[in-house]
mmCIF file of C-alpha atoms in Angstrom:
data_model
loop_
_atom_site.group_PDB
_atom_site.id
_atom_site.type_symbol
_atom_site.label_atom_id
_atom_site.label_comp_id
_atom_site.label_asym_id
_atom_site.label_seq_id
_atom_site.Cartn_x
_atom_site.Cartn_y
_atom_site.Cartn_z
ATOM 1 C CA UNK A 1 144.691 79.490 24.535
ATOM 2 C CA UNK A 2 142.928 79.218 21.797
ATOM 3 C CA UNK A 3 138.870 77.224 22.789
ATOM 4 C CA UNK A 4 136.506 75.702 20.088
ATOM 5 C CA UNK A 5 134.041 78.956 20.041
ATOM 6 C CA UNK A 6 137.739 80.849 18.740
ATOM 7 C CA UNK A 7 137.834 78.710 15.865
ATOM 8 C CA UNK A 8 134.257 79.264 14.823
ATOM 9 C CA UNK A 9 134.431 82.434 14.906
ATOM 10 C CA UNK A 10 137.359 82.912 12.952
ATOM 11 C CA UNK A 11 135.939 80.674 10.227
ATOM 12 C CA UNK A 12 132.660 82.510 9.897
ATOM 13 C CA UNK A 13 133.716 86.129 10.973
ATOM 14 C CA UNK A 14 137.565 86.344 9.344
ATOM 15 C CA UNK A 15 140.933 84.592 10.155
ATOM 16 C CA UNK A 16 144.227 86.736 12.302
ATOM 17 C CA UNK A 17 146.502 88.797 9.987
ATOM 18 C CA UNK A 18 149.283 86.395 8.773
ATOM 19 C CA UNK A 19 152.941 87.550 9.682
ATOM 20 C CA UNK A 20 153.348 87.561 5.988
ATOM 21 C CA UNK A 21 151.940 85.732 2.773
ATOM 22 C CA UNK A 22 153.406 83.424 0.108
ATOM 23 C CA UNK A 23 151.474 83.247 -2.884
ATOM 24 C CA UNK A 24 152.398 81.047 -6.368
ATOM 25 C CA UNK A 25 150.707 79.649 -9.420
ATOM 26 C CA UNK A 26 149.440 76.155 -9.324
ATOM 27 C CA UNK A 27 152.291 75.513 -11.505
ATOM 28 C CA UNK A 28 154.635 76.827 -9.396
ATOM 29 C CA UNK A 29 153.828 74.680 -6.443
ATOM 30 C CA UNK A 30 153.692 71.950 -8.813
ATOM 31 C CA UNK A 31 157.256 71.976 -10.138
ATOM 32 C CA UNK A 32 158.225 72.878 -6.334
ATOM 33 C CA UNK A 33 156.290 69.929 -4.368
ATOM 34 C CA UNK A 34 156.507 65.970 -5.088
ATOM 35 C CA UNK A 35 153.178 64.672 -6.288
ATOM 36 C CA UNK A 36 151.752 63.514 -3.011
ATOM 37 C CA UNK A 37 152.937 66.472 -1.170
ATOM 38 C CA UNK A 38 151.056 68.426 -4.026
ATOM 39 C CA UNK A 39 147.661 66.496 -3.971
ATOM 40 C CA UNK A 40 147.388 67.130 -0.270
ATOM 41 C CA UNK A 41 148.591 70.970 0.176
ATOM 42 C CA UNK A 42 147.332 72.252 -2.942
ATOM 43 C CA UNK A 43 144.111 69.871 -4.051
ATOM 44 C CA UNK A 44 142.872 69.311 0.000
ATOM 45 C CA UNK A 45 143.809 65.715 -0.369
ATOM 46 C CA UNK A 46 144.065 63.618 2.772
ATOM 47 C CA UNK A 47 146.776 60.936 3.158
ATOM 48 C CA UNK A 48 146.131 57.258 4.580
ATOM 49 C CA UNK A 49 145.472 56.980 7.880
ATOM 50 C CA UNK A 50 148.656 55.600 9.671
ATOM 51 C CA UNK A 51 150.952 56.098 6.885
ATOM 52 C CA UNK A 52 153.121 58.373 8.584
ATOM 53 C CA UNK A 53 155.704 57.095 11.633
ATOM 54 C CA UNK A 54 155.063 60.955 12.709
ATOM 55 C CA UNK A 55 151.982 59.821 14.400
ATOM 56 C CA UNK A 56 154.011 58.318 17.100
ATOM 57 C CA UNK A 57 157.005 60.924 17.573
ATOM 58 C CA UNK A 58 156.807 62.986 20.276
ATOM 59 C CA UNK A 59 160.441 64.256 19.962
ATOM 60 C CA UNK A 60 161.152 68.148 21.148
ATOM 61 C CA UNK A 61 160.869 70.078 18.359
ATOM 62 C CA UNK A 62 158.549 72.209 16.176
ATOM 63 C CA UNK A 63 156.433 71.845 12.923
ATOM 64 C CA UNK A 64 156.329 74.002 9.864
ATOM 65 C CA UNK A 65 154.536 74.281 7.115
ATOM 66 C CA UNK A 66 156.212 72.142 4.162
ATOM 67 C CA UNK A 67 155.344 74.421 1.401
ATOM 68 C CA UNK A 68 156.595 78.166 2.798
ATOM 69 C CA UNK A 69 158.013 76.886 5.936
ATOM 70 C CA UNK A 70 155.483 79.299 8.416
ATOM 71 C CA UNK A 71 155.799 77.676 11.875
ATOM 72 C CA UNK A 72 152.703 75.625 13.096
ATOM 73 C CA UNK A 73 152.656 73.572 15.765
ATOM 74 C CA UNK A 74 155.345 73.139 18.462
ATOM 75 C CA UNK A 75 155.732 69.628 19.524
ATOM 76 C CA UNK A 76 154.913 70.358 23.277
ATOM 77 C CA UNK A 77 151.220 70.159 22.158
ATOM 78 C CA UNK A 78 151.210 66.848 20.210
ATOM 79 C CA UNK A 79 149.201 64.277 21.440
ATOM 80 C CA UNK A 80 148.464 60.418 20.722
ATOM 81 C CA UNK A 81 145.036 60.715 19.623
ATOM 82 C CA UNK A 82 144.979 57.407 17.770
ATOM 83 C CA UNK A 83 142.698 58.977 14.439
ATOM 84 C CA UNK A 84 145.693 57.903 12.131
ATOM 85 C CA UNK A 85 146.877 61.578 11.791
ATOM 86 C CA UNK A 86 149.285 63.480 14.271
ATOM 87 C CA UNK A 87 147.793 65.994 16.012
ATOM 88 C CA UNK A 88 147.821 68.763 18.228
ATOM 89 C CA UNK A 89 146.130 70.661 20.605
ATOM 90 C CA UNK A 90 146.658 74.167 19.784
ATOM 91 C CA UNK A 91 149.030 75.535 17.152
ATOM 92 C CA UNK A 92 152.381 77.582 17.747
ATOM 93 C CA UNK A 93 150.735 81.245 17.511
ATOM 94 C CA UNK A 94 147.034 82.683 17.026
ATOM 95 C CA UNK A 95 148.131 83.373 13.568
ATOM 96 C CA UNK A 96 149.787 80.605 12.088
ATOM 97 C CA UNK A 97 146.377 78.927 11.193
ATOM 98 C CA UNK A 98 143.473 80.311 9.207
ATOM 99 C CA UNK A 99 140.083 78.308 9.664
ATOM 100 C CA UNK A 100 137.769 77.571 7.134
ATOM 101 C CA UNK A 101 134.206 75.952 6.808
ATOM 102 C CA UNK A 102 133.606 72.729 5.604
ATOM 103 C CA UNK A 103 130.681 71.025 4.339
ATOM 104 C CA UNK A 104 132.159 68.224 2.074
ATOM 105 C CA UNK A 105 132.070 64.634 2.705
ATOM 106 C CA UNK A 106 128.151 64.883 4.145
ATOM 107 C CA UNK A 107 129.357 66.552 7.519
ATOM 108 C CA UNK A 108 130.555 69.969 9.011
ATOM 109 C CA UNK A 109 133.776 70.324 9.841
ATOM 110 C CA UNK A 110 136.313 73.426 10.071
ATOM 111 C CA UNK A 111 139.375 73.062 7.658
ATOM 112 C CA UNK A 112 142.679 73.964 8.620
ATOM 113 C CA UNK A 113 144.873 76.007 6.189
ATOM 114 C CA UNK A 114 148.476 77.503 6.419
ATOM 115 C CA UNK A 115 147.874 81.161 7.005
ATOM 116 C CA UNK A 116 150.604 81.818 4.845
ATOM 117 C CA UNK A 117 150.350 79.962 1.933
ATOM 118 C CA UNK A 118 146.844 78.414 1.966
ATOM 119 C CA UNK A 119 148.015 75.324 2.572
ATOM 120 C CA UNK A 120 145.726 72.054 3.295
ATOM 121 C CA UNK A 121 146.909 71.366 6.396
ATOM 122 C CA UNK A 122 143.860 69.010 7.417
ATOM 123 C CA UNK A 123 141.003 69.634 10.016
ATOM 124 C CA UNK A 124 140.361 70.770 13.651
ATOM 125 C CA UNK A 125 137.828 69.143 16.192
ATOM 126 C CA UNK A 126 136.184 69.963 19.526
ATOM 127 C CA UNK A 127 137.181 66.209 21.038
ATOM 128 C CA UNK A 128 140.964 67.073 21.957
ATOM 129 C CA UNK A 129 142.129 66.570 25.263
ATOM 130 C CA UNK A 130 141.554 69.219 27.980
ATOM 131 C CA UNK A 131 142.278 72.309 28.702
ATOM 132 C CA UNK A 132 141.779 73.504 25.184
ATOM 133 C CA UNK A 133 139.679 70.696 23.980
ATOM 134 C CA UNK A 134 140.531 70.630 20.430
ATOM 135 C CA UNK A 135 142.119 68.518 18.091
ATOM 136 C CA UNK A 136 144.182 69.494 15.261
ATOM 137 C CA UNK A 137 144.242 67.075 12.870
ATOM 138 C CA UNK A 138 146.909 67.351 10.452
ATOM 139 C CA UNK A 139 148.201 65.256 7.628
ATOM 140 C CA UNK A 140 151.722 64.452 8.237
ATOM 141 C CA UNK A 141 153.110 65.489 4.446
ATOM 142 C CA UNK A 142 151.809 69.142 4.728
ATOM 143 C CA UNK A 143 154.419 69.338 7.381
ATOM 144 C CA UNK A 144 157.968 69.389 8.248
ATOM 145 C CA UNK A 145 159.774 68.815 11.127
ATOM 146 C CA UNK A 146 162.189 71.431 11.923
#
């Protein structure tokens, strides 16, 4: 299980190995994704806060990445955290996640990328739930429920 003292040190010391990588032009991923999808995965956009009805599913199931498809998050670990964004408490293996620093927006904060693709996935906090304590939040268009 993956703690808050994990995730700093993988975003100031190096991320896990990713299975595999998926790597494309900007133009590529821009003929491939919808606009919105785009502006989130690719530009580190953030969508609305409750725009997404996948705040409040908590169907079995698991969540993948919606540009390369890299499993992230297995349903099991959703939680209602009521920020406006689904999120999770730990993802679905070490690796799926890479972890990156954050200083925009006047505060620190640890990004959370698709290890596969580089995806903007969204952001992870040390305020989740226990035992893990942390809080993946994730816009809902980066993903795609499988």
């Amino acid at each position: 299980m993956l703690k808050w003292k994990d995730i700093l040190e993988f975003a100031q010391k190096g991320n896990p190995e990713p299975a595999c990588r998926v790597e494309k032009s900007p133009e590529k991923w821009r003929r491939e994704l919808s606009e919105e999808v785009y502006y989130i995965t690719r530009k580190k956009g953030t969508e609305r806060p409750f725009s997404s009805a996948s705040c409040s599913l908590f169907e079995p199931g698991e969540y993948a990445c919606v540009c390369c498809n890299n499993l992230l998050f297995d349903a099991q670990e959703k939680f209602e955290s009521g920020s406006g964004w689904p999120s999770f408490t730990q993802p679905a293996q070490k690796n799926a996640i890479a972890y990156v620093e954050d200083n925009s927006a006047a505060m620190q904060r640890i990004e959370i990328i698709c290890n596969v693709c580089d995806a903007h996935l969204g952001h992870v906090f040390p305020d989740g739930p226990p035992p893990s304590g942390l809080r993946y939040c994730v816009n809902a268009l980066s993903m795609v429920k499988l």
